[in-house]
CSV table of C-alpha atoms and ligand atoms in Angstrom, one decimal:
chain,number,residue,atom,x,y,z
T,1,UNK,CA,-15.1,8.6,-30.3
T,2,UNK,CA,-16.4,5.7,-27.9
T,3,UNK,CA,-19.0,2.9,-29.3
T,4,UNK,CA,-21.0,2.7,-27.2
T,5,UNK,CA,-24.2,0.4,-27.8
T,6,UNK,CA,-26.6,3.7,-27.6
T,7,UNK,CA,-29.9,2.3,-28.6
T,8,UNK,CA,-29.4,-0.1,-25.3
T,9,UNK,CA,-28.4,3.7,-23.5
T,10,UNK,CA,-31.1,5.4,-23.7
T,11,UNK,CA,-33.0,3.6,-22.1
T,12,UNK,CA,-30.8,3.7,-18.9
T,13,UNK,CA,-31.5,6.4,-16.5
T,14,UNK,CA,-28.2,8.6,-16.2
T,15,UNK,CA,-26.2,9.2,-15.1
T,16,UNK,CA,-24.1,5.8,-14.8
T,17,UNK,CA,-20.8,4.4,-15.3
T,18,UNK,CA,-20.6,2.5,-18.6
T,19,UNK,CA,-17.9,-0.5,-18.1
T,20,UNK,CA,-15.6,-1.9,-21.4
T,21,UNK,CA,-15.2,-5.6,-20.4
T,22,UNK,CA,-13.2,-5.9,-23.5
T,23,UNK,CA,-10.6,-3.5,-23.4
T,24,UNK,CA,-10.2,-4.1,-19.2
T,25,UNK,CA,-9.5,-7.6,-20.2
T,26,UNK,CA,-7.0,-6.5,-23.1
T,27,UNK,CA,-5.7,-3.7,-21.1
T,28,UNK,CA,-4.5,-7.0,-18.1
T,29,UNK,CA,-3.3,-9.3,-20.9
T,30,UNK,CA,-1.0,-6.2,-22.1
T,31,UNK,CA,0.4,-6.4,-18.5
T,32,UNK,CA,0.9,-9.9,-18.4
T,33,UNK,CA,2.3,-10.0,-21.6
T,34,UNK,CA,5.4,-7.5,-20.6
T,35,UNK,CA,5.9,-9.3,-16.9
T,36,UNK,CA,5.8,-12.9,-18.2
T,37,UNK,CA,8.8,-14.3,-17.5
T,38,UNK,CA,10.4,-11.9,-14.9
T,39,UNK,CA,9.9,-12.5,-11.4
T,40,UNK,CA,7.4,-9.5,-11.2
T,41,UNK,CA,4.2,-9.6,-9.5
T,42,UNK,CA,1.5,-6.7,-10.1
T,43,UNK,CA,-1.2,-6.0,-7.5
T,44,UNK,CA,-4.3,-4.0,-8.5
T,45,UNK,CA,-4.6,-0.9,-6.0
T,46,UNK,CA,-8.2,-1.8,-5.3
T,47,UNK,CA,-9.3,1.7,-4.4
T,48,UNK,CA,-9.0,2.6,-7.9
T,49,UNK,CA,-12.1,1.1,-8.7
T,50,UNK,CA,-14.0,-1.5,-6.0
T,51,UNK,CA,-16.7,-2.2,-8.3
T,52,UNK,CA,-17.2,-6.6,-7.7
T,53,UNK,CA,-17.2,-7.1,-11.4
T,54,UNK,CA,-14.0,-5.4,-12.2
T,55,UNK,CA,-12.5,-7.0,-9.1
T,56,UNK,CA,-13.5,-10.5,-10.5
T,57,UNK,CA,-12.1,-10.0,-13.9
T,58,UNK,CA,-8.5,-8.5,-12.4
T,59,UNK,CA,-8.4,-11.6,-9.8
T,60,UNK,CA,-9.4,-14.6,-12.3
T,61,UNK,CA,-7.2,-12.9,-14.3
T,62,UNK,CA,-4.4,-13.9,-11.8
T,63,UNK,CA,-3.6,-10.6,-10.5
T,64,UNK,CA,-2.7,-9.5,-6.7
T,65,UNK,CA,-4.4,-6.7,-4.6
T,66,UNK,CA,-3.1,-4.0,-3.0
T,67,UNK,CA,-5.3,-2.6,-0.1
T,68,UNK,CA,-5.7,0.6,2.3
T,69,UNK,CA,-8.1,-0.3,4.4
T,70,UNK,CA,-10.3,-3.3,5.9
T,71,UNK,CA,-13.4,-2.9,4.0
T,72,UNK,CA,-10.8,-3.3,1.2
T,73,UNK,CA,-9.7,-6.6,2.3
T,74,UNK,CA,-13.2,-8.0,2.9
T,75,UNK,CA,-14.1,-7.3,-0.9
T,76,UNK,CA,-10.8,-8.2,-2.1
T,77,UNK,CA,-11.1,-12.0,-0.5
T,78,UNK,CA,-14.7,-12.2,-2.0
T,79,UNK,CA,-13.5,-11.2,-5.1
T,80,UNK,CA,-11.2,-14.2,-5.4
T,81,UNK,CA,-8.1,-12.2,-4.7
T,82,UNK,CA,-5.7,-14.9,-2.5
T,83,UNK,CA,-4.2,-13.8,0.6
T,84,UNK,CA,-1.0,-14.6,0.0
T,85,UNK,CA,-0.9,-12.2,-3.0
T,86,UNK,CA,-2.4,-9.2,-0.8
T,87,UNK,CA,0.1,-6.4,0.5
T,88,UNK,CA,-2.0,-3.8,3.0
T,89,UNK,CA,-0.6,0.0,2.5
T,90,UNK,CA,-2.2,3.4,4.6
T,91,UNK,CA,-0.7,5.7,6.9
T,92,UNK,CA,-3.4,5.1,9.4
T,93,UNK,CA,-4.0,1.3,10.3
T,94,UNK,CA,-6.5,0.5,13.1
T,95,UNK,CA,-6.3,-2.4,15.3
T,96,UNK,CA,-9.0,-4.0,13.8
T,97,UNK,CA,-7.7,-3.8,10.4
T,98,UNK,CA,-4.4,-5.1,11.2
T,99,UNK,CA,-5.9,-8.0,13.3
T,100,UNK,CA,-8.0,-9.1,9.6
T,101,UNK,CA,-5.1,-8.8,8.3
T,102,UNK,CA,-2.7,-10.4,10.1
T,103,UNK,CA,-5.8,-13.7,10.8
T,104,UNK,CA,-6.2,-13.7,7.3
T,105,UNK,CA,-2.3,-14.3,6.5
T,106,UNK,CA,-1.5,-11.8,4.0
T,107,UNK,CA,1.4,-11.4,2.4
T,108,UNK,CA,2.7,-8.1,4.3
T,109,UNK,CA,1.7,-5.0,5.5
T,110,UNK,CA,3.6,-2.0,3.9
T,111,UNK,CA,4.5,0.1,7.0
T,112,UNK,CA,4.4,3.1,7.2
T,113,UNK,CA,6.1,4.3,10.6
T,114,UNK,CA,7.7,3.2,13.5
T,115,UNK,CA,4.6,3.5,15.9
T,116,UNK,CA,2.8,1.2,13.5
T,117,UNK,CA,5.6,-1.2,13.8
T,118,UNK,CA,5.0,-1.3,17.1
T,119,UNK,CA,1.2,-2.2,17.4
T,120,UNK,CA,1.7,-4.6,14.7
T,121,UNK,CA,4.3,-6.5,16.6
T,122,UNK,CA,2.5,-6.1,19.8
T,123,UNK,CA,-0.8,-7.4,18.6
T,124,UNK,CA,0.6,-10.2,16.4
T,125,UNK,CA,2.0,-11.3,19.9
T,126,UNK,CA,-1.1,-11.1,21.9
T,127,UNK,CA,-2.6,-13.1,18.5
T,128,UNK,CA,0.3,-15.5,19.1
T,129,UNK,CA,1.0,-15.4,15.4
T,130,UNK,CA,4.1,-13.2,13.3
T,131,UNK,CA,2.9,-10.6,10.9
T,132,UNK,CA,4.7,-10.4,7.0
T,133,UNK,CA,5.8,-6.3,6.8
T,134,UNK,CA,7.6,-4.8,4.3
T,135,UNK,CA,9.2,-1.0,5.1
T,136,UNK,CA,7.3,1.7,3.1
T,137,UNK,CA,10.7,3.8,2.5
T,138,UNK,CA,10.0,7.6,1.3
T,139,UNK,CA,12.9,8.1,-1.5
T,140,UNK,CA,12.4,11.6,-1.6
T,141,UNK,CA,11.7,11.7,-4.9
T,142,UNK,CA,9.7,14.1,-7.0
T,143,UNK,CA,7.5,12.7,-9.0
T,144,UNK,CA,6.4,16.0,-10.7
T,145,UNK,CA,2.6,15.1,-10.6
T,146,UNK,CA,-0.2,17.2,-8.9
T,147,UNK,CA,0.5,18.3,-5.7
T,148,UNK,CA,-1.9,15.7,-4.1
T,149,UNK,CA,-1.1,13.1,-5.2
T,150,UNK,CA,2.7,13.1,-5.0
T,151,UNK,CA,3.8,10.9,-2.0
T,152,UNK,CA,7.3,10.3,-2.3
T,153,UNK,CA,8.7,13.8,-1.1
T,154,UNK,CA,9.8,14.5,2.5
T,155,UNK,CA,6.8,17.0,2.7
T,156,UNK,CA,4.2,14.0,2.4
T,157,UNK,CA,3.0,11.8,5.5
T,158,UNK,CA,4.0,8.6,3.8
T,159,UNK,CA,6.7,6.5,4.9
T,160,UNK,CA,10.1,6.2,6.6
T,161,UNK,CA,12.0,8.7,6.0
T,162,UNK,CA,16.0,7.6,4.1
T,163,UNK,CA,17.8,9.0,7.2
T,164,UNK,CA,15.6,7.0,10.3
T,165,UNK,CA,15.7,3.6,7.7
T,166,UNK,CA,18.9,1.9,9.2
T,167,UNK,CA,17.9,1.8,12.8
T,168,UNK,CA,14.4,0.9,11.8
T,169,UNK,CA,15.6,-2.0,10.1
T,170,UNK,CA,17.4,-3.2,12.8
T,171,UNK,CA,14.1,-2.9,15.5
T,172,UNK,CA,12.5,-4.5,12.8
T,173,UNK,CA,15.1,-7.3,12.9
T,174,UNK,CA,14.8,-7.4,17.0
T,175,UNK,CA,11.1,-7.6,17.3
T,176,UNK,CA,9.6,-11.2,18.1
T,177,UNK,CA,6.4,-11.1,16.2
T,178,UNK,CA,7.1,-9.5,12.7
T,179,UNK,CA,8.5,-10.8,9.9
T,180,UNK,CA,10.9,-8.6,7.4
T,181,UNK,CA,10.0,-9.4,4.0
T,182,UNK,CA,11.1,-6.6,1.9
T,183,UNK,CA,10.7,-2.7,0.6
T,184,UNK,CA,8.2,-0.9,-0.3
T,185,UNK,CA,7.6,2.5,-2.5
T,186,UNK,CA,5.0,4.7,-3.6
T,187,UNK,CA,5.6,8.1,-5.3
T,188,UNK,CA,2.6,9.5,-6.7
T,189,UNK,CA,0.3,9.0,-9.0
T,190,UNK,CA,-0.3,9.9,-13.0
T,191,UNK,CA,3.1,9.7,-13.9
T,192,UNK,CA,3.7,10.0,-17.2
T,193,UNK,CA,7.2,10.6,-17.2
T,194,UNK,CA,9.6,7.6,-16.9
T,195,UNK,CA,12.4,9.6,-15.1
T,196,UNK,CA,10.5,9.5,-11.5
T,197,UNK,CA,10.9,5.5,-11.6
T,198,UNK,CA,14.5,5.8,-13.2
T,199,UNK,CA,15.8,7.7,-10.3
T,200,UNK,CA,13.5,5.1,-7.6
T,201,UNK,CA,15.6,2.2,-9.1
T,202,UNK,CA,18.7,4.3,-8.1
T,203,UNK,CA,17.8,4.7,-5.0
T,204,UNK,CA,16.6,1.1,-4.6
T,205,UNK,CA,19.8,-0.4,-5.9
T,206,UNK,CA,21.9,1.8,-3.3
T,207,UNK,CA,19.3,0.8,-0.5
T,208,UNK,CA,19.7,-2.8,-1.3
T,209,UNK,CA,23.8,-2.5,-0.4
T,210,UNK,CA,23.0,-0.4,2.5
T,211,UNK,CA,20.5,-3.7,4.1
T,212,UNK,CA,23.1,-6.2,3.0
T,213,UNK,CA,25.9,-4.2,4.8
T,214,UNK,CA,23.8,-4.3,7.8
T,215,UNK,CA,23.0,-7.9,7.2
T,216,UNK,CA,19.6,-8.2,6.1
T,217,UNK,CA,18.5,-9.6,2.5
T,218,UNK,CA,15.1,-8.7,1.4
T,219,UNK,CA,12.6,-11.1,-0.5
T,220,UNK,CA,10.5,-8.0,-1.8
T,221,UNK,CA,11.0,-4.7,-4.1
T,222,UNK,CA,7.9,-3.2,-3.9
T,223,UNK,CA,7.8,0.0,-6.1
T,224,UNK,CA,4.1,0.5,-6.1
T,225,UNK,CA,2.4,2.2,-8.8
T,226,UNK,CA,1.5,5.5,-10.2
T,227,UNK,CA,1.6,4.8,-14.4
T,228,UNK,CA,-0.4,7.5,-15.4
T,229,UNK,CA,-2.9,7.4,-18.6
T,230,UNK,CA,-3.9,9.6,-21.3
T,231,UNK,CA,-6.6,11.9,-20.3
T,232,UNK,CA,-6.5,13.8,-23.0
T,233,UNK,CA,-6.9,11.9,-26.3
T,234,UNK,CA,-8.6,8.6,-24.7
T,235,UNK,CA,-9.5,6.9,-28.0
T,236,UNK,CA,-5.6,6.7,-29.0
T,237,UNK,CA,-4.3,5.7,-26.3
T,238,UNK,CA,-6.2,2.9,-24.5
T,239,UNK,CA,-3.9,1.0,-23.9
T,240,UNK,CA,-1.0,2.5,-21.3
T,241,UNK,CA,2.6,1.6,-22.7
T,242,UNK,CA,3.1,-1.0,-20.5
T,243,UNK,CA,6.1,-1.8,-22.5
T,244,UNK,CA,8.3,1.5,-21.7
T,245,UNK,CA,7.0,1.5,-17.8
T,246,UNK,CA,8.3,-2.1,-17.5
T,247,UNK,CA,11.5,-1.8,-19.0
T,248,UNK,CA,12.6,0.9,-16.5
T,249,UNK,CA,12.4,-1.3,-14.0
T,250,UNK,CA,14.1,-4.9,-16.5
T,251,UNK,CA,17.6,-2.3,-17.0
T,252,UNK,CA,17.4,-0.3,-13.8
T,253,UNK,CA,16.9,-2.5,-10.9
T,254,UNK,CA,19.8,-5.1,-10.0
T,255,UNK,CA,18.3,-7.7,-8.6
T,256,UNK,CA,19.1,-10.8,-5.8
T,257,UNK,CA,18.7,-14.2,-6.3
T,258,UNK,CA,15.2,-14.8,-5.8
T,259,UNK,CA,14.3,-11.4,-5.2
T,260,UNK,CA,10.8,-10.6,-6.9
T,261,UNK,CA,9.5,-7.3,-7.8
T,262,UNK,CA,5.8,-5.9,-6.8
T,263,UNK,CA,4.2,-3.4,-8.2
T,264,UNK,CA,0.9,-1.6,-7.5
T,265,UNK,CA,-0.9,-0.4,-10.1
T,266,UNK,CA,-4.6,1.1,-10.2
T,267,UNK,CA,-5.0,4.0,-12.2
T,268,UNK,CA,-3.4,2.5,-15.7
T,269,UNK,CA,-5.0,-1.2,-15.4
T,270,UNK,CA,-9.4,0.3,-14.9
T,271,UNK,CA,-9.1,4.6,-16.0
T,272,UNK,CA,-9.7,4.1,-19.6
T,273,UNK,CA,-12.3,1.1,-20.0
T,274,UNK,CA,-15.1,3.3,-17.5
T,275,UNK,CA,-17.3,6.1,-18.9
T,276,UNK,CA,-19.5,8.5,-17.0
T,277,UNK,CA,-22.7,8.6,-19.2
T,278,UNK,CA,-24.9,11.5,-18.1
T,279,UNK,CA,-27.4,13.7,-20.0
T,280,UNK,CA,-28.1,17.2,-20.4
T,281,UNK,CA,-30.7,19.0,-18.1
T,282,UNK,CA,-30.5,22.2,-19.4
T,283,UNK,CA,-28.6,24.7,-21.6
T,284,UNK,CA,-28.3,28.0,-20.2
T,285,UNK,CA,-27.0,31.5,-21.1
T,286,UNK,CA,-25.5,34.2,-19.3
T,287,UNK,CA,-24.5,37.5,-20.6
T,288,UNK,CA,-20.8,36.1,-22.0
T,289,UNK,CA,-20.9,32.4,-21.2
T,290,UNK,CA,-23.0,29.3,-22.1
T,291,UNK,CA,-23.6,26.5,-19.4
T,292,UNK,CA,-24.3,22.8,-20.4
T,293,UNK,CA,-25.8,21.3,-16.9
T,294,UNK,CA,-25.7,17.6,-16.6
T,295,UNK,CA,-27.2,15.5,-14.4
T,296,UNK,CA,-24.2,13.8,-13.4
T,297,UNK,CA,-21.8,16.0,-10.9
T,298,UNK,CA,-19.0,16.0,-8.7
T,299,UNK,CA,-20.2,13.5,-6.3
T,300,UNK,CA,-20.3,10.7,-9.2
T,301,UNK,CA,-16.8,11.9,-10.9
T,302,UNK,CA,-15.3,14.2,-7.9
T,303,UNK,CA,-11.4,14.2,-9.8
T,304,UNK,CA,-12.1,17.6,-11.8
T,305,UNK,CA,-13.2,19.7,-8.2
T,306,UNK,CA,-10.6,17.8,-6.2
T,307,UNK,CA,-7.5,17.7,-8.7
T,308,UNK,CA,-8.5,20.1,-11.3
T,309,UNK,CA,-8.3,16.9,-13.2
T,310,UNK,CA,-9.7,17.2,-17.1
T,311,UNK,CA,-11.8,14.2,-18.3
T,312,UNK,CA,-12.5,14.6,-22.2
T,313,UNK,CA,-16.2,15.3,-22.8
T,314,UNK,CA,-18.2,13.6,-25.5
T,315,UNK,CA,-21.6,14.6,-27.2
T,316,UNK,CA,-22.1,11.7,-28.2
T,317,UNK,CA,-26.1,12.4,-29.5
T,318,UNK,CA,-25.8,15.6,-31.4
T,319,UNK,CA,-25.8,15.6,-35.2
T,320,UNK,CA,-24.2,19.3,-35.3
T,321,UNK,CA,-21.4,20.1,-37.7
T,322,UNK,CA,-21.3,23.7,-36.1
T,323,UNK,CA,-19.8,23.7,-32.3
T,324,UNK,CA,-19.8,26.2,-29.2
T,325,UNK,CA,-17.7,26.9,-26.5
T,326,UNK,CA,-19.9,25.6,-23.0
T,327,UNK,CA,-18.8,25.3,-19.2
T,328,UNK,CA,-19.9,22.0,-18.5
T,329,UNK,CA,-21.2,21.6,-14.7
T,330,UNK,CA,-23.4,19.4,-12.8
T,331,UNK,CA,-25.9,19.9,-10.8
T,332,UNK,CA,-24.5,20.0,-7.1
T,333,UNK,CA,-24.7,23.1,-4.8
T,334,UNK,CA,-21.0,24.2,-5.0
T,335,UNK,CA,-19.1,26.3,-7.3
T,336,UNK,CA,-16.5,23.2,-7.7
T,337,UNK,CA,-18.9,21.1,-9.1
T,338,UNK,CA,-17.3,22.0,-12.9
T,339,UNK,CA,-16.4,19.2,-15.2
T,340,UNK,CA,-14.7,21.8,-18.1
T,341,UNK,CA,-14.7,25.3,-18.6
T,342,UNK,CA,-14.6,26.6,-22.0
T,343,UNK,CA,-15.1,23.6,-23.5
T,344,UNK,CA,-15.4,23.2,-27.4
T,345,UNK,CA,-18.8,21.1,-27.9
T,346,UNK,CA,-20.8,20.2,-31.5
T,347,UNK,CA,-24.4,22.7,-30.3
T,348,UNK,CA,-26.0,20.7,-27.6
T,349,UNK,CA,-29.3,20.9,-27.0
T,350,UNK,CA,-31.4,19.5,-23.2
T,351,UNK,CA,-31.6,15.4,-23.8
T,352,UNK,CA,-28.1,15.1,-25.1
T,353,UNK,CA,-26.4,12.3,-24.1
T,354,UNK,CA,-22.4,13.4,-22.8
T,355,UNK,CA,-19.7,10.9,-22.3
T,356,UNK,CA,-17.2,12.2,-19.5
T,357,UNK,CA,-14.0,9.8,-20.9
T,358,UNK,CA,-11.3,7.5,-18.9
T,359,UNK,CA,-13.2,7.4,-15.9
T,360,UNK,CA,-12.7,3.7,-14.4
T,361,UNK,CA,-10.3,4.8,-11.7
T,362,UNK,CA,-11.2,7.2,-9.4
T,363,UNK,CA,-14.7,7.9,-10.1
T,364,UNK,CA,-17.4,5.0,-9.1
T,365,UNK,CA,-15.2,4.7,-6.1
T,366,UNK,CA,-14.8,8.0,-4.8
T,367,UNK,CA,-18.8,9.0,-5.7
T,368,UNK,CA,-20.8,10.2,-2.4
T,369,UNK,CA,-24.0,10.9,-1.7
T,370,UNK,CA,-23.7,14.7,-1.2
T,371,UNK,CA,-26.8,16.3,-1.4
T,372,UNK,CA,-28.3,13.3,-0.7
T,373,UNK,CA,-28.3,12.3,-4.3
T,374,UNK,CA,-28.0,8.2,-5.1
T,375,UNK,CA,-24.6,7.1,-6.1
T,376,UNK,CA,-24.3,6.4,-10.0
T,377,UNK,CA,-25.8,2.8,-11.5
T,378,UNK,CA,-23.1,0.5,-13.6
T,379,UNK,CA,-23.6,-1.0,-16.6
T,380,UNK,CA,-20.9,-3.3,-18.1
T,381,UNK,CA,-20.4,-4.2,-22.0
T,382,UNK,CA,-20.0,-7.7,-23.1
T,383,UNK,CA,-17.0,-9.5,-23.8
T,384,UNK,CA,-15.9,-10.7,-26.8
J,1,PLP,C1,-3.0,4.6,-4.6
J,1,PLP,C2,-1.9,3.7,-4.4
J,1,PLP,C3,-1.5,2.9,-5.5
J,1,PLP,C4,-2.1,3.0,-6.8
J,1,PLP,O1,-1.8,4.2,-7.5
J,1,PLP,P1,-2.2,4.4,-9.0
J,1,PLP,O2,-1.7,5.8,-9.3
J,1,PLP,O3,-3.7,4.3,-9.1
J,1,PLP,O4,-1.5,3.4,-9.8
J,1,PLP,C5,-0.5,2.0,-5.2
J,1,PLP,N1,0.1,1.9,-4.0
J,1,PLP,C6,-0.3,2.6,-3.0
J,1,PLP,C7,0.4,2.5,-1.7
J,1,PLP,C8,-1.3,3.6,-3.1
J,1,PLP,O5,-1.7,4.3,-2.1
């Protein structure tokens, strides 16, 4: 169960995104605590979760960002975030973005394809200046996650494919204006299972004696992120086991001298310290099902319509021993717009308040204004 401070919650109009300060700061030290000492570098996938306050604690907290777009790179320098520990991934790069990148020295673009390439050099020559790039490499390699969000297969639009790498490298290596600084990798996202990343250090190690071969020794290893968390039992597992993630990467990855290791990691540093608070509308019966309505819907926590992703729901007001089995949906004009069917509650009645669990990444910063409803308040605990 979450504690929540509920006398201070009622007052609050719902639905909003409740904020644990605490256990963000906790969850970073746990990172820190497992890289300290290794020449590994972790930069928080800011479109996780863009919310300013949770982009100040990450970057005082002496992390890097990882960005996909300009608007991402604008918030990311005004959260404190230094250029120099910024990488800029997406398939799709405008000009403009690359210029604000490039002016604002960061320390590479992951790229994606050899068009890209291309503009990059060409407008880091018309800027008379050499833009940082590191190869976005697809491994081919399953990460057995949901279909949308696995990136690392040749059926996926993200990076250079195994086959094309060794005469990219060496345009790369031929272009005036850009600067090869290392690999990069991304192969999904909520991975839970450590044998995705075992077989990307494989691959990394052989791909590391393929550049050499051709002459080329790399600064970065960029494996980007994808640790998944535990949606199902939140309270347990709060914490990610940073420890068993890391350690794939301290036995499997033979390193050079003076090589250091990036990683990218969104999901697992913000999911389990945000809660969508929201309360109940209505209770309604058909013929063989119940419905709890809330006022909060897909368009403030869009992952169960887009993914069929399950976020454990909390009544976190009602005093019943007995239960019933509710579809809980929200209030927006499409059948999607289901947090859980058949979902086991204690008897809810209209005013409950419902906690919709590990919700910090993914949520606040994919909510729209569909319907033309307002995007969903914050509110943020103290810190110990
Ligand atoms: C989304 C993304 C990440 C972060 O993924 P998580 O699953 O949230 O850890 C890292 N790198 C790149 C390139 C991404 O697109």
């Amino acid at each position: 169960m979450l504690h929540l401070p509920l006398d201070k919650l009622s007052d609050q109009p719902t639905p909003f995104y409740f904020y644990d300060l605490q256990l963000l700061h906790d969850t970073l030290a746990a990172v820190k605590n497992q890289i300290d000492g290794y020449p590994f570098r972790v930069h928080y996938a800011l479109k996780a979760n863009g919310n300013a306050v949770i982009l100040n604690e990450i970057s005082s907290s002496g992390f890097g960002a990882d960005l996909v777009s300009g608007g991402e790179l604008s918030a990311a320098l005004a959260a404190g975030f230094k250029a120099q520990d910024i990488t800029f991934s997406g398939v799709g790069k405008t000009d403009e973005e690359i210029i604000a990148g490039i002016s604002s020295h960061i320390c590479c673009f992951n790229v994606e394809s050899v068009p890209e390439l291309e503009v990059i050099n060409a407008l880091a020559g018309n800027m008379g200046m050499k833009a940082a790039v590191a190869l976005r490499v697809n491994p081919d390699i399953d990460a057995h996650t949901h279909r949308y969000i696995t990136t690392g297969t040749v059926h996926d639009k993200f990076g250079i494919e195994l086959e094309a790498l060794p005469q990219v490298a060496k345009m790369v290596c031929e272009m005036p204006n850009v600067n090869l600084r290392g690999l990069h990798f991304h192969i999904g996202s909520q991975i839970t299972d450590m044998s995705p990343y075992e077989m990307l250090c494989e691959r990394v190690n052989l791909l590391q004696e393929a550049f050499e071969q051709q002459g080329i020794t790399l600064e970065i290893i960029n494996v980007g992120g994808g640790l998944g968390v535990n949606y199902d039992n939140p309270s347990e597992n709060l914490i990610p086991d940073f420890e068993r993630y890391f350690n794939v990467f301290k036995r499997g990855l033979k390193l050079r001298k003076g090589q250091q290791v990036h990683f990218e990691l969104g999901r697992s540093l913000v999911a389990q310290c945000g809660t969508l608070i929201s309360k109940v509308l209505y209770v309604k019966e058909n013929r063989d099902k119940k419905f709890v309505i809330l006022d909060a819907g897909m368009t403030d926590l869009i992952r169960p319509a887009l993914y069929q992703a399950y976020h454990k729901i909390e009544n976190l007001t009602s005093q019943a021993l007995a239960t019933e089995t509710y579809d809980v949906v929200g209030p927006v004009c499409e059948s999607s717009d289901v947090f859980a069917r058949d979902q086991e509650l204690p008897i809810t009645h209209r005013g409950d308040i419902i906690a919709l669990r590990t919700a910090g990444a993914y949520g606040e910063s994919m909510a729209s204004r569909y319907n033309m409803r307002r995007l969903p308040a914050t509110l943020f605990s103290e810190k110990k």
